[in-house]
Each structure stands twice: as structure tokens, then as C-alpha cells.
Amino acid sequence: MRVLLLSGALSLIFTLVLTPVFVRGFQRLGWGQFIRQDGPQTHFVKRGTPTMGGIIILLGIVFGYFVAHLITGATPSYSSVLVIAIMLGLGAVGFLDDFSKIRQQQSLGLSPRAKIVGQIIVATAFSALAISFPDQNGETPASLAISFIRDIDWLTFAVFGTIGSYIAFAIWTSLIVVSTSNAVNLTDGLDGLAAGSSILVFGAYVLISFWQFNQSCFSASLDPVVAYKCYEVRDPLDLAAVATAILASLIGFLWWNTSPAKVFMGDTGSLALGGGVAAMAIFTRTELLLPLIAGLFLILTASVVLQRTYFKLTKGRRIFYSSPLHHHYEIKGWAEVTIVVRFWLIAGFLAFAGAGIFYLEWLGR
């Protein structure tokens, strides 16, 4: 418990206090945001705002998590290190995209194909490590079974044999990681929208992973009366600690990212956060619950898919004024802060509805 609280406190202090220092450094380096020409006209005033603030978020997470473990003498868990690793890997892909935008002086960075290839490479490496190195209980961070609230025993990749199961799991993991990281990336269009929504999603995962620790099958203090409801999840308390570090780092960053933003997270931050969300879903065995917990990201991504599909089928007609959906409401005349707060409310409702369903499953089991 101490390491959980300390991880959050240190991450919060890091980003809250040091973000202005990084912002000045980014300004000296000329790391300013470029605005796409087909977006809302109100966004042109944001041109030149320092970007790649995802670097600050990631450093805050790394600092808070590892220093908390150093102070308390706790050993960092393999599961949490993998969560941080996938965030750093996808953050690197996002950094290349952001840096290429700055270097080319335009709003287009890496090609969509190059970005997806980078995401798949990171996700594939992550999937291989996630089902390797079992602990003393024989548990690996991830499972070869597809999960909803727990592993679904009859829906497992193990039926494909050793090599086939690894390949199938890598494909499944890549699908989750790529879709989630791109969904958060699409959400990052208004000041504070992606950061605030991600705080709520990781808040739900703090609750889920802490409850899994409380009801772990491997806990010596587990009440025998409810032992049949226990969770076979590796390192649940430390997963709660790393989720808290992520959440707290985002809170400190959001202080400077709310409208008018002093710094944007860029693809460096949004791709990394999407990877963190995906990893938490896989490690807490809530993969099929992820679309509800991260429901706002799904809604905004669906608005883009619907817009493009309808545009092609009708040869130029549109459902929304612009997509993702938050830009539609901007063009309709809603204030940016109004859109962000209302979307935060939707994100919070969906995230904690997902956490609520997770808990209700335990109650009704």
C-alpha cells in the first residue's frame, strides 16, 4: 500500500512542478505544434504551442514508480515493468511521428503504414514477454485465454499448440494495442480531453487491480469463505501502483494542459497512454471489458470510421461536420471547455460502469 501511494505522490509532484521547466526547454528547441488545415479554424491560434509533452508524462511515471520502490525497498514487479516498457516503446513511435512533423514543418508526420508497423513491432515484442517468465505460482503477466472479467476457459489460444498459440496471442495483442493506442491518439484533439479521459480510465484500473490483490488466489490472508471467487492474476498490487503512477503523472500534466494548454502531449503521449491502457486490460484479464472501460475512446474512433465509410459510400456526403466527434461539436459552436468537460463525464461514467460490472461479477458469483 505504501508503494502505491508513494508512486502516485512522486509522479504527481514530478509533472506538476517540472512541466514548466520542460515547456521552456521545448520552446528553445522549437518543438511547436502544427495544425492540420482541414481542422476547426479555432485551432490555428494553438499553432506553435510546445508539443511532445508525453515525454514529461513518461518521465513522471518512471520517476514515481521506481523511486517509490527504491524508498520502500519493494521489488518492481515484472508485470508493471512490462506496462512501462510498452508505454516507452509506443512513446518512441509517437516521438518519431511528432519529431518528423516538426522537422518537416507540417501537421503530417510518419505515414499511417509506418506508424502501424511501429506499433505492431512493439506489441509483438510485448506479447512475447507477457507470456514468458512465470513466477513461483506459475503465473505469467498475460494469459493465452481471451478474458472478459476473468479468463474464458473455452476461449483460449492454447488449442493451436505451442507455436500456433504464441502467434495467435501476438495477433490478438497487436489488435488490442494498435486499436487502443490509435483510439487515444484520435481523442487527443482538444486541450485536456485525452489526459482527463485517461485519468478516469486508469482510475478504474486502479480499483480493479487493487480488488484483485485483495481477492488474490495467492494471498495468505484470503478469506476461505470467498476463496472460490479469487483471481488468478500476477502482481495485482503492483499493477495498481503503476496505474496510480500513470494517473498521478497525468493529473500533474493536466494542470498545464487544460485550456488554453501550455503544452500538448502529442503522439508521444497519446500512443503511450493507449499502450498502457491495453496492457492493463490484458494483465487484469479484462480484455473484452475494455471497450466499456475505455468507452469514450471507442465512441470517438467509431465516429471517424462512420464518417469515412459514409463519405465513400455516398461520394462526398458527411454525417458529422468533422471527425472525430469532438470537432463536430466545435464547428457547431460549442465552447472547447464545454465539450471537454462533457466528454470527461461520459468517459467517467463508462469507466466506472466497467469497474462496477467487474465488482458485480464478484458479488453475483
XYZ file of C-alpha atoms in Angstrom:
365
model
C 0.000 0.000 0.000
C 2.845 2.411 0.811
C 4.431 1.896 -2.588
C 1.089 2.581 -4.298
C 0.561 5.886 -2.508
C 4.175 6.954 -2.853
C 4.243 6.144 -6.586
C 1.286 8.415 -7.104
C 2.623 11.228 -4.936
C 6.058 11.281 -6.590
C 4.645 11.130 -10.131
C 2.232 13.957 -9.360
C 4.956 16.173 -7.885
C 7.264 15.484 -10.836
C 4.847 16.553 -13.574
C 3.167 19.316 -11.583
C 6.425 21.031 -10.661
C 8.675 20.252 -13.633
C 6.299 20.644 -16.598
C 7.006 24.413 -16.892
C 10.747 23.639 -16.985
C 10.253 21.171 -19.824
C 7.956 23.603 -21.648
C 10.691 26.258 -21.683
C 13.138 23.651 -22.950
C 10.763 22.567 -25.721
C 10.289 26.206 -26.740
C 14.045 26.700 -27.040
C 14.260 23.567 -29.199
C 11.436 24.822 -31.397
C 9.165 21.873 -30.666
C 5.932 23.658 -31.581
C 2.629 22.121 -32.694
C 1.486 22.304 -36.318
C -2.237 22.415 -37.061
C -3.921 20.449 -39.850
C -5.538 22.695 -42.469
C -8.866 20.814 -42.564
C -9.472 21.079 -38.816
C -11.573 23.674 -36.964
C -10.450 27.239 -37.621
C -10.303 27.941 -33.871
C -7.267 25.642 -33.635
C -4.963 27.925 -35.615
C -4.338 30.048 -32.508
C -2.711 26.929 -30.974
C -0.002 26.816 -33.621
C 3.433 26.837 -32.024
C 2.298 25.538 -28.604
C 5.037 23.183 -27.323
C 4.286 19.550 -28.081
C 5.741 16.128 -27.204
C 4.605 16.625 -23.614
C 4.238 12.863 -23.499
C 7.932 12.863 -22.610
C 7.042 14.631 -19.355
C 4.257 12.141 -18.592
C 6.515 9.140 -19.215
C 9.363 10.555 -17.141
C 6.904 11.257 -14.313
C 5.687 7.640 -14.409
C 9.207 6.194 -14.453
C 10.363 8.522 -11.675
C 7.351 7.959 -9.422
C 7.201 4.190 -9.827
C 10.887 3.327 -9.483
C 11.790 5.897 -6.802
C 8.814 4.735 -4.707
C 10.109 1.172 -4.915
C 13.612 2.333 -4.057
C 12.390 4.230 -0.975
C 10.153 1.432 0.298
C 12.563 -1.361 -0.571
C 9.910 -3.128 -2.656
C 10.980 -5.009 -5.768
C 9.481 -3.739 -9.046
C 7.261 -6.444 -10.500
C 7.740 -7.967 -13.911
C 4.150 -7.106 -14.872
C 4.461 -3.403 -14.048
C 7.839 -3.115 -15.757
C 6.195 -4.512 -18.904
C 3.414 -1.903 -18.647
C 6.040 0.839 -18.509
C 8.055 -0.832 -21.282
C 5.172 -0.895 -23.758
C 4.409 2.738 -22.947
C 8.016 3.710 -23.605
C 8.062 1.678 -26.826
C 4.906 3.257 -28.199
C 6.047 6.628 -26.873
C 9.153 6.217 -29.049
C 6.957 5.572 -32.112
C 4.950 8.675 -31.237
C 8.135 10.684 -30.735
C 9.307 9.800 -34.249
C 5.935 10.933 -35.580
C 5.980 14.207 -33.609
C 9.611 14.938 -34.465
C 9.042 14.361 -38.174
C 6.163 16.885 -38.066
C 8.457 19.475 -36.511
C 11.314 18.739 -38.878
C 9.121 18.872 -41.989
C 7.203 21.910 -40.673
C 3.791 20.336 -41.322
C 0.992 18.555 -39.451
C 1.710 15.189 -41.129
C 4.441 13.029 -39.598
C 5.048 9.339 -40.175
C 2.884 7.681 -42.801
C -0.053 5.713 -41.379
C 1.599 2.493 -42.541
C 4.911 3.300 -40.849
C 3.154 4.206 -37.601
C 1.140 0.975 -37.555
C 4.227 -1.106 -38.358
C 5.998 0.511 -35.403
C 3.035 -0.201 -33.131
C 2.877 -3.841 -34.260
C 6.597 -4.344 -33.633
C 6.240 -3.009 -30.081
C 3.050 -5.021 -29.469
C 4.630 -8.242 -30.771
C 7.665 -7.877 -28.503
C 5.330 -7.105 -25.604
C 3.184 -10.185 -26.299
C 6.221 -12.479 -26.282
C 7.415 -11.113 -22.932
C 3.908 -11.099 -21.417
C 3.581 -14.895 -21.609
C 7.163 -15.614 -20.543
C 8.966 -15.990 -17.204
C 6.273 -17.425 -14.888
C 6.515 -16.596 -11.182
C 6.618 -19.032 -8.262
C 2.883 -19.673 -8.703
C 3.309 -20.498 -12.373
C 1.599 -17.256 -13.445
C 2.752 -15.105 -16.362
C 1.528 -11.494 -16.632
C -0.803 -12.388 -19.513
C -2.820 -15.480 -20.295
C -3.326 -17.364 -23.545
C -7.082 -17.256 -22.878
C -9.272 -14.384 -24.007
C -10.840 -12.706 -20.994
C -13.899 -10.676 -20.054
C -13.718 -10.268 -16.278
C -11.737 -13.472 -15.885
C -10.168 -15.830 -18.389
C -12.749 -17.598 -20.545
C -11.525 -21.180 -20.285
C -13.086 -22.412 -23.510
C -11.821 -19.391 -25.493
C -8.097 -19.981 -25.429
C -5.314 -19.846 -27.987
C -3.732 -22.927 -26.389
C -5.788 -25.099 -28.753
C -3.451 -24.070 -31.592
C -0.427 -25.755 -29.996
C 2.715 -24.120 -28.631
C 3.848 -22.160 -31.695
C 0.343 -21.516 -33.015
C -0.860 -20.217 -29.664
C 2.035 -17.745 -29.464
C 1.327 -16.466 -32.970
C -2.418 -16.176 -32.293
C -1.786 -14.400 -28.985
C 0.624 -11.972 -30.698
C -2.038 -11.140 -33.298
C -4.695 -10.677 -30.606
C -2.383 -8.494 -28.505
C -1.389 -6.399 -31.524
C -5.054 -5.842 -32.340
C -5.760 -4.587 -28.815
C -2.618 -2.450 -28.574
C -2.855 -0.858 -32.030
C -6.575 -0.111 -31.775
C -6.343 1.300 -28.238
C -3.265 3.436 -28.864
C -4.790 4.883 -32.037
C -8.096 5.474 -30.232
C -6.376 7.579 -27.561
C -4.469 9.350 -30.334
C -7.761 10.317 -32.013
C -9.101 11.561 -28.672
C -6.159 13.940 -28.292
C -7.740 16.813 -30.212
C -8.828 19.315 -27.542
C -6.955 20.760 -24.579
C -7.112 18.263 -21.728
C -9.505 15.825 -23.395
C -7.183 12.813 -23.744
C -5.388 13.459 -20.445
C -8.563 13.857 -18.395
C -10.278 10.863 -20.008
C -7.191 8.698 -19.474
C -7.118 9.662 -15.783
C -10.628 8.236 -15.405
C -9.765 5.035 -17.289
C -6.633 4.398 -15.226
C -8.640 5.225 -12.101
C -10.942 2.335 -12.956
C -7.932 0.053 -13.387
C -6.544 1.100 -10.000
C -9.806 -0.068 -8.430
C -9.887 -3.301 -10.434
C -6.281 -4.312 -9.811
C -6.459 -3.392 -6.105
C -9.582 -5.532 -5.688
C -7.803 -8.382 -7.462
C -4.976 -8.027 -4.943
C -7.489 -8.082 -2.107
C -9.056 -11.265 -3.504
C -5.941 -12.908 -4.955
C -5.855 -16.698 -5.082
C -2.255 -16.484 -3.898
C -2.904 -14.301 -0.831
C -2.291 -15.906 2.556
C -4.962 -13.646 4.084
C -7.711 -14.581 1.625
C -10.971 -15.388 3.442
C -11.683 -19.111 2.865
C -15.418 -18.353 2.667
C -14.951 -16.445 -0.601
C -11.841 -18.254 -1.840
C -13.784 -19.740 -4.762
C -14.177 -16.185 -6.142
C -10.453 -15.438 -6.142
C -8.498 -14.002 -9.068
C -5.504 -15.697 -10.675
C -3.680 -12.507 -11.640
C 0.032 -11.880 -11.308
C 1.311 -8.839 -9.339
C -2.103 -7.163 -8.844
C -0.966 -4.739 -6.120
C 1.986 -3.553 -8.167
C -0.261 -3.171 -11.207
C -2.385 -0.872 -9.031
C 0.821 1.007 -8.134
C 1.874 1.557 -11.745
C -1.682 2.565 -12.714
C -1.623 5.073 -9.851
C 1.715 6.447 -11.065
C 0.255 6.885 -14.567
C -2.910 8.504 -13.218
C -0.971 10.881 -10.951
C 1.507 11.818 -13.681
C -1.447 12.724 -15.890
C -3.049 14.851 -13.164
C 0.118 16.928 -12.843
C 0.358 17.235 -16.618
C -3.327 18.153 -16.944
C -2.758 21.168 -14.693
C -0.747 22.679 -17.566
C -2.693 21.022 -20.407
C -6.168 22.424 -19.691
C -7.465 25.177 -21.974
C -5.526 27.148 -23.007
C -2.883 24.411 -22.980
C 0.701 25.364 -22.232
C 1.872 22.058 -23.723
C 0.385 19.235 -25.784
C 1.143 15.555 -25.143
C 1.466 14.834 -28.864
C 1.596 11.333 -30.310
C 4.437 10.680 -27.868
C 1.916 10.780 -25.051
C -1.278 9.529 -26.688
C 0.224 6.377 -28.209
C 1.992 5.602 -24.927
C -1.203 6.040 -22.895
C -3.120 3.783 -25.262
C -0.459 1.134 -24.798
C -0.728 1.470 -21.028
C -4.499 1.046 -21.149
C -4.166 -2.037 -23.380
C -1.537 -3.586 -21.098
C -3.690 -3.050 -18.010
C -6.655 -4.709 -19.745
C -4.556 -7.719 -20.753
C -2.869 -8.130 -17.366
C -6.061 -7.694 -15.307
C -7.862 -10.201 -17.563
C -10.479 -7.641 -18.657
C -9.828 -7.546 -22.395
C -13.462 -7.761 -23.528
C -14.471 -5.281 -20.807
C -12.009 -2.744 -22.245
C -14.483 -1.320 -24.828
C -16.704 -0.217 -21.928
C -13.979 0.981 -19.553
C -12.357 2.966 -22.387
C -15.730 3.634 -23.978
C -15.131 7.288 -24.866
C -12.076 6.323 -26.927
C -14.235 3.767 -28.742
C -17.010 6.282 -29.431
C -14.637 8.844 -30.913
C -12.900 6.219 -33.036
C -16.270 4.935 -34.266
C -17.199 8.482 -35.312
C -14.133 8.588 -37.579
C -14.898 5.168 -39.088
C -18.550 6.097 -39.688
C -17.615 9.432 -41.238
C -15.103 7.938 -43.659
C -17.319 4.982 -44.598
C -20.358 7.180 -45.208
C -18.241 9.677 -47.175
C -17.034 6.918 -49.519
C -20.427 5.225 -49.922
C -22.265 8.484 -50.665
C -19.421 10.014 -52.715
C -18.830 13.075 -50.606
C -21.662 13.391 -48.103
C -20.919 13.589 -44.361
C -22.629 12.515 -41.140
C -20.699 14.989 -38.968
C -19.306 18.416 -39.762
C -15.902 16.983 -38.881
C -14.488 13.942 -37.131
C -13.574 12.803 -34.514
C -16.841 13.734 -32.834
C -15.430 16.483 -30.598
C -14.539 18.532 -33.692
C -18.143 18.218 -34.887
C -19.352 19.982 -31.742
C -16.604 22.587 -32.060
C -17.806 23.531 -35.526
C -21.384 23.617 -34.206
C -20.237 26.366 -31.868
C -19.789 24.612 -28.544
C -17.059 26.087 -26.371
C -13.955 23.891 -26.161
C -14.145 23.685 -22.366
C -17.813 22.642 -22.558
C -17.018 19.791 -24.940
C -14.075 18.599 -22.856
C -15.962 18.571 -19.545
C -18.993 16.823 -21.025
C -16.798 14.204 -22.667
C -14.967 13.728 -19.353
C -18.354 12.994 -17.774
C -19.070 10.385 -20.439
C -15.601 8.877 -20.017
C -16.019 8.719 -16.234
C -19.455 7.139 -16.431
C -18.276 4.429 -18.842
C -15.012 3.740 -16.996
C -16.648 3.293 -13.630
C -19.600 1.423 -15.118
C -16.994 -1.054 -16.330
C -15.423 -1.212 -12.873
C -18.892 -1.641 -11.406
C -19.683 -4.587 -13.677
C -16.338 -6.096 -12.686
C -17.312 -5.897 -8.997
C -20.883 -7.081 -9.583
C -19.494 -10.233 -11.197
C -17.674 -10.987 -7.948
C -20.802 -10.299 -5.861
C -23.005 -12.495 -8.008
C -20.531 -15.327 -8.479
